[in-house]
Short mmCIF file of C-alpha atoms in Angstrom, two decimals:
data_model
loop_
_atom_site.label_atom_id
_atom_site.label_comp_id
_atom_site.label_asym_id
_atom_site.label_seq_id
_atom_site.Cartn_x
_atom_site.Cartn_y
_atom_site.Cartn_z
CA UNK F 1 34.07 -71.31 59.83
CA UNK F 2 33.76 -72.72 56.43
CA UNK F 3 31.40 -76.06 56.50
CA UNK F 4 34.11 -78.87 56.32
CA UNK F 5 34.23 -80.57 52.56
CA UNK F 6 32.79 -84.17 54.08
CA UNK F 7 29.69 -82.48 55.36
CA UNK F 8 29.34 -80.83 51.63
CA UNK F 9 29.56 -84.65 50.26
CA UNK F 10 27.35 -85.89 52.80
CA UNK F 11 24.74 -83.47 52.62
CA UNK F 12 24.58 -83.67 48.07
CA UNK F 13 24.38 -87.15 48.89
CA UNK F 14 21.55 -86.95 50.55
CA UNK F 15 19.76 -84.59 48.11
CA UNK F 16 19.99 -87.65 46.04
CA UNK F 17 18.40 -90.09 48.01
CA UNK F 18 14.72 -88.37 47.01
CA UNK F 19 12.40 -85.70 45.58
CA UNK F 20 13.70 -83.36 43.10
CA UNK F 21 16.27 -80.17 42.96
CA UNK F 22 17.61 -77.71 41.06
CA UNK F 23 21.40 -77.53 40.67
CA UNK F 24 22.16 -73.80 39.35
CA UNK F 25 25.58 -73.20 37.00
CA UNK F 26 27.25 -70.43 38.67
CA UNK F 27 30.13 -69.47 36.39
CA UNK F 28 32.34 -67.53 38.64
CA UNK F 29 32.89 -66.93 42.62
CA UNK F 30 30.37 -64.08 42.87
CA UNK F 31 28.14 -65.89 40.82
CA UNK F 32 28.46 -68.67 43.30
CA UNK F 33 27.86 -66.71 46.38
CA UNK F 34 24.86 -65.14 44.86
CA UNK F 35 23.36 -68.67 43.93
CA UNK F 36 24.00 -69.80 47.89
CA UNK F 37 22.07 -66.19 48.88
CA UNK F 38 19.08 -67.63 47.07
CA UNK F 39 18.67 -70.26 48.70
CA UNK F 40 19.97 -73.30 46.57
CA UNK F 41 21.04 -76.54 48.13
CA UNK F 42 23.40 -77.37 45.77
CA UNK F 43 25.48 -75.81 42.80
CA UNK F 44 26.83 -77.22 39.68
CA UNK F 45 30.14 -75.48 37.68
CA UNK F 46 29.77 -75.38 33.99
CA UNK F 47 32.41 -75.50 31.88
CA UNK F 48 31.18 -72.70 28.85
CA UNK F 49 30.51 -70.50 31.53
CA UNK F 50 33.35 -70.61 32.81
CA UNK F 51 35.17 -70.57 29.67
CA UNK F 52 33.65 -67.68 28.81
CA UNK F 53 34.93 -65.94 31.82
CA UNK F 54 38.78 -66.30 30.57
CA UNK F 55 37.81 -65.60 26.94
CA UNK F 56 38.06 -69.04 25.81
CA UNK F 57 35.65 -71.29 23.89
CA UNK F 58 33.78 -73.98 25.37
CA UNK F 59 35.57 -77.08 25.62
CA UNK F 60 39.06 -75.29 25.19
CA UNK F 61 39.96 -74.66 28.83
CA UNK F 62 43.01 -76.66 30.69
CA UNK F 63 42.64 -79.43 32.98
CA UNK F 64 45.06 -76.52 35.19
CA UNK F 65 42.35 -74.01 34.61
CA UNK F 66 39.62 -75.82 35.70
CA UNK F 67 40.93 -77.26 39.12
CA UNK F 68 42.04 -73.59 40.14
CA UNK F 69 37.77 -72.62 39.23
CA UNK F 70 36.94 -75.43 41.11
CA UNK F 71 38.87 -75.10 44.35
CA UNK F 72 37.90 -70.93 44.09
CA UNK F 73 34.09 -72.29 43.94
CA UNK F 74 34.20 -75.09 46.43
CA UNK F 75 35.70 -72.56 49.09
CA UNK F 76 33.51 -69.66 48.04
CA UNK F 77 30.46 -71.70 49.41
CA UNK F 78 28.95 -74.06 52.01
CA UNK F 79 26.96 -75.95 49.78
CA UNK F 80 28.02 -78.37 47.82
CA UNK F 81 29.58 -78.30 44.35
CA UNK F 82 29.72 -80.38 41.20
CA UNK F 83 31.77 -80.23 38.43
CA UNK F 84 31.26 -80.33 35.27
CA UNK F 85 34.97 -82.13 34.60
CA UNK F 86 33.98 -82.63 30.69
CA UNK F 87 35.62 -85.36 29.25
CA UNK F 88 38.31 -86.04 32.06
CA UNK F 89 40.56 -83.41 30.66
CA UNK F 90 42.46 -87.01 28.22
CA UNK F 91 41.63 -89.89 26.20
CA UNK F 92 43.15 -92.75 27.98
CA UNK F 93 41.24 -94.43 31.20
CA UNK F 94 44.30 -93.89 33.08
CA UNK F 95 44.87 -90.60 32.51
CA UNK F 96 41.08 -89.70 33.02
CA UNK F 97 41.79 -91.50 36.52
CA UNK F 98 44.88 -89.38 37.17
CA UNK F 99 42.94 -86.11 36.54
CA UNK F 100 39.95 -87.18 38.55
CA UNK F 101 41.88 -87.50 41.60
CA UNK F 102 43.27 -84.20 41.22
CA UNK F 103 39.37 -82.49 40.86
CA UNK F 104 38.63 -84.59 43.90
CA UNK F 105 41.24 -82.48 45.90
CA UNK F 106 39.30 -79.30 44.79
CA UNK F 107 36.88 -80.18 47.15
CA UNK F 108 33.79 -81.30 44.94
CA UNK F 109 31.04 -83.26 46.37
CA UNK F 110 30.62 -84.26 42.42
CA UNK F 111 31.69 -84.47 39.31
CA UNK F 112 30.79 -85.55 35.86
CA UNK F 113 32.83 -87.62 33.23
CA UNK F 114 30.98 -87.28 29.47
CA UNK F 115 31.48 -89.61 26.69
CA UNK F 116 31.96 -86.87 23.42
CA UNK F 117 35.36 -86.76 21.69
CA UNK F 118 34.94 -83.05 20.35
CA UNK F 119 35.36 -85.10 16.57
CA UNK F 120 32.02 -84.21 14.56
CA UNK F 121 32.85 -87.24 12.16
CA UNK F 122 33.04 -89.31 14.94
CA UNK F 123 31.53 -87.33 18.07
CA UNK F 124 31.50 -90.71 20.59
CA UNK F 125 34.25 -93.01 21.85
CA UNK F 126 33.90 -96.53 21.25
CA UNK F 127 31.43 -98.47 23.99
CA UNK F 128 34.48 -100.27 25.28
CA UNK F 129 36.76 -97.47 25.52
CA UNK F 130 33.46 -95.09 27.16
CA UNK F 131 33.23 -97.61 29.86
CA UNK F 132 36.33 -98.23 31.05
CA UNK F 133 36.81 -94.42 31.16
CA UNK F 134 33.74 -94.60 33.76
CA UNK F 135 35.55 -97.28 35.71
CA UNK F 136 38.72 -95.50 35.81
CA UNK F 137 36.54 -92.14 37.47
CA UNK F 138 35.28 -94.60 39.66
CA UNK F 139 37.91 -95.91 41.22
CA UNK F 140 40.47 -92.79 41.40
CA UNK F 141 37.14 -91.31 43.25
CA UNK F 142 37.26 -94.28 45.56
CA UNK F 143 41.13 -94.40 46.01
CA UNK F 144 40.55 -92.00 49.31
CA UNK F 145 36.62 -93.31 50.27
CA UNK F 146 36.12 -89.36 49.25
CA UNK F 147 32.63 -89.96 49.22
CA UNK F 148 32.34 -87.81 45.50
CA UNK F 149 29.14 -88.88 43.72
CA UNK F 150 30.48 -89.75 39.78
CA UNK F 151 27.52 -88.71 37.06
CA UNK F 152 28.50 -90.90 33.57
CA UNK F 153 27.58 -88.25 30.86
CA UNK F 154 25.86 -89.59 27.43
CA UNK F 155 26.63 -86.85 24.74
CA UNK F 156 24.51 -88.52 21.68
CA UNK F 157 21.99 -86.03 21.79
CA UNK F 158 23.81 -82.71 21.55
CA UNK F 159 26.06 -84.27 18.71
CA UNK F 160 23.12 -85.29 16.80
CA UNK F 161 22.97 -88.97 17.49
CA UNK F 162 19.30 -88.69 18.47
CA UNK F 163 19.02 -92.44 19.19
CA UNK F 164 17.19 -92.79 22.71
CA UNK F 165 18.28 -96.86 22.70
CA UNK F 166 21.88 -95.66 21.94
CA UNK F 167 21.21 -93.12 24.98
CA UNK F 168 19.78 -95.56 27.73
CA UNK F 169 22.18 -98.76 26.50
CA UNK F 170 25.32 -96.48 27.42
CA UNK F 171 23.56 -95.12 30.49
CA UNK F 172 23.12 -98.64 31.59
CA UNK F 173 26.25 -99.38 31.14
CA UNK F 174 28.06 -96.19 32.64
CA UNK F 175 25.67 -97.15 35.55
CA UNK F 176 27.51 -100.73 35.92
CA UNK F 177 30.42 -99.02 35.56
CA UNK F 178 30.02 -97.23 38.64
CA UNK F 179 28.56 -94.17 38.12
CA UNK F 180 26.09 -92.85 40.78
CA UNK F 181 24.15 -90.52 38.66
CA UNK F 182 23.39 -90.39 35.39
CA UNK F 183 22.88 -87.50 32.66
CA UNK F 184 22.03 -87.20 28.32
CA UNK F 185 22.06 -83.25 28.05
CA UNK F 186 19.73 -83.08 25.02
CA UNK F 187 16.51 -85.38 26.28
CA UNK F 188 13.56 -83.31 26.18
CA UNK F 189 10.56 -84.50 25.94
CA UNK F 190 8.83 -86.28 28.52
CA UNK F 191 8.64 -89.98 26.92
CA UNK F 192 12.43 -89.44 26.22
CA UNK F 193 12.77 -87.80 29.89
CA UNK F 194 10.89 -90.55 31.37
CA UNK F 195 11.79 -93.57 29.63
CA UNK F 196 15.42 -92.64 30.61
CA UNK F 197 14.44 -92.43 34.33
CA UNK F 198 12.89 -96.18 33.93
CA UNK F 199 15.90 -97.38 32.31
CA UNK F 200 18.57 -96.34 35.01
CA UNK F 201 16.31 -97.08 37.92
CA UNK F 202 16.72 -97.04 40.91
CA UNK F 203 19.76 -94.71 40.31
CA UNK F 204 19.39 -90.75 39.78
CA UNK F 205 18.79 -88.45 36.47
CA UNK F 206 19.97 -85.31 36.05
CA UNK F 207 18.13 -83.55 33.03
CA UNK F 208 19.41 -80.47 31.68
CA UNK F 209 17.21 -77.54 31.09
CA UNK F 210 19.72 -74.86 29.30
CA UNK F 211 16.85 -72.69 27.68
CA UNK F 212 12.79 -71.33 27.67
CA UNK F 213 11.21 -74.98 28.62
CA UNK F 214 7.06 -75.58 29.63
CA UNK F 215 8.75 -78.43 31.83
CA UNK F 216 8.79 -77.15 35.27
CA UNK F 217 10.46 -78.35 38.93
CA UNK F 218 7.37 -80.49 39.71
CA UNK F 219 6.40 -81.93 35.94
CA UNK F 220 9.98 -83.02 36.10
CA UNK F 221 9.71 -83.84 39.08
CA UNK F 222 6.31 -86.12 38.26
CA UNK F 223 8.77 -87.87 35.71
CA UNK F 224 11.13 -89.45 38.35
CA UNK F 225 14.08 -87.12 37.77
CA UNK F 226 16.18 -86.05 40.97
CA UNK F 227 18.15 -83.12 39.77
CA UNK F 228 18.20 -80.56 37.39
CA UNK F 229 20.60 -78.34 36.12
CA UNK F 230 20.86 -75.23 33.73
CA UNK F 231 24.44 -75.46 31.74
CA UNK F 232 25.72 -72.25 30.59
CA UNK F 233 22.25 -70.77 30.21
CA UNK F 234 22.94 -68.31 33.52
CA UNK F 235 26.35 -67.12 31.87
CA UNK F 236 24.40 -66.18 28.54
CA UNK F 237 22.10 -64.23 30.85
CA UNK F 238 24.48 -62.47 32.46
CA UNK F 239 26.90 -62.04 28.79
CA UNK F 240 23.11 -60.33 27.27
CA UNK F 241 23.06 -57.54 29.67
CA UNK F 242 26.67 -57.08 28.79
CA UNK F 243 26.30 -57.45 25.13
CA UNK F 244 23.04 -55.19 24.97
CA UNK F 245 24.58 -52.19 26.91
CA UNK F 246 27.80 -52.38 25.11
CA UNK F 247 26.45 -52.17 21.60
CA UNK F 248 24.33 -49.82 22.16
CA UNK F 249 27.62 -47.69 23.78
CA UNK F 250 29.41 -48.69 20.85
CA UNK F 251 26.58 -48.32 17.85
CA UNK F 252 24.37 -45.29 19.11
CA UNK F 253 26.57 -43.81 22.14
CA UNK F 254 23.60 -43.99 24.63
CA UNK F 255 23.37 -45.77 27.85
CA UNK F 256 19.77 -46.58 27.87
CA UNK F 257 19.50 -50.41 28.65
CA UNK F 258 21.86 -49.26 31.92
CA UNK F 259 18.34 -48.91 33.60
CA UNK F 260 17.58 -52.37 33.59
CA UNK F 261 20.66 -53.11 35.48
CA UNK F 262 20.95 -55.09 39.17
CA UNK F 263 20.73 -52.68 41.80
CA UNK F 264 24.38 -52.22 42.82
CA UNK F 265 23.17 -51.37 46.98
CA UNK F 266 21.68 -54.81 46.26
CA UNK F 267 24.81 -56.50 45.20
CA UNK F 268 26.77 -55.04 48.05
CA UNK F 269 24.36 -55.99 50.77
CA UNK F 270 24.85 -59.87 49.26
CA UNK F 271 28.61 -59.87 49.72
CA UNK F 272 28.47 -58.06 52.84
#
């Protein structure tokens, strides 16, 4: 019998409450399954992975598409899942709210609202507006006492804006705003890393590692950070062995990187 979803909320909860995990970004069911095999507490969607997976760009999938991935993974697994619910799917606080409650319903233990318009020229949205976008996640989470931990997402970072006070005054303030976790995908060092852990404290950093990194599970953990997760970096591993052995099919007509390919007795014994 599948674990019921208030045990999955429950138990991510607790994860929180010390030490430090990894949160893997599975990017499809089987993906997801194979994550759970390994032994992870906890998994994480991410939205270019998934993307990727219907042959769309990041950042260009439906608010439809990504509550139908999000029920598939929450049901695929007994662990618990958050999601990576980009910018709320709208603009407007209410309509963030409105599209919150519906991810909710997917069963997610999590799920994370980020401040980035997509606009280059302008890649934040006003304080103000960021805020009360928080607030609104916050309280269509609490409508039903689901028990869904909200992470408030500073963008600055991957949009250029490499202004650490910038990063922890927002954080701060997405904190107030209600969010249980908090996240800048783009911190890397380990003043930035650590001096973003300070400001938020007592609450919980996630710190995204997406590519090769020195930092490892216990020096991040040795910073005060309580979770960390990978992005799309497991869906470009995945798209390389597809990309290597097709090009070579298509540009030589050999099949020589097929040897370096998952055992497929292996994969069947997994999904047994």
């Amino acid at each position: 019998m599948p674990l019921p979803t208030a045990d999955k909320r429950a138990a991510f909860k607790k994860l929180h409450e010390s030490g430090c995990f990894i949160i893997p970004n599975p990017f499809d069911v089987g993906s997801a399954r194979a994550l759970q095999h390994l032994g992870f507490k906890a998994l994480a969607s991410t939205s270019a992975g998934f993307a990727w997976t219907i042959a769309k760009a990041d950042n260009r999938v439906t608010v439809d598409d990504v509550c139908d991935h999000l029920t598939a993974l929450c049901a695929a697994v007994d662990i618990p899942v958050n999601a990576d619910f980009e910018g709320g799917f709208a603009v407007e606080p209410d309509k963030v709210a409105v599209n919150v409650a519906r991810a909710v319903k997917t069963g997610v233990a999590g799920l994370s609202i980020e401040d980035s318009t997509g606009d280059a020229a302008n890649p934040l949205f006003e304080h103000k507006l960021a805020v009360e976008r928080i607030k609104a996640a916050r309280k269509a989470i609490d409508a039903d006492n689901s028990g869904v931990l909200l992470t408030g997402r500073c963008e600055a970072f991957l949009w250029g804006r490499k202004d650490l006070n910038l990063v922890i005054e927002r954080l701060q303030a997405y904190s107030e705003a209600g969010a249980d976790v908090l996240y800048s995908p783009g911190i890397a060092t380990k003043e930035e890393i650590s001096a973003v852990v300070k400001a938020v404290a007592p609450k919980p950093v996630n710190l995204l590692i997406g590519g090769a990194s020195e930092l490892t599970l216990q020096s991040v953990a040795d910073l005060g950070v309580r979770r960390i997760s990978v992005g799309g970096a497991l869906a470009r591993m995945a798209w390389t062995g597809v990309m290597k052995a097709a090009k070579e099919m298509a540009e030589k007509g050999t099949f020589t990187e097929f040897a370096n390919g998952y055992p497929g007795g292996e994969l069947n014994k997994m999904f047994k």
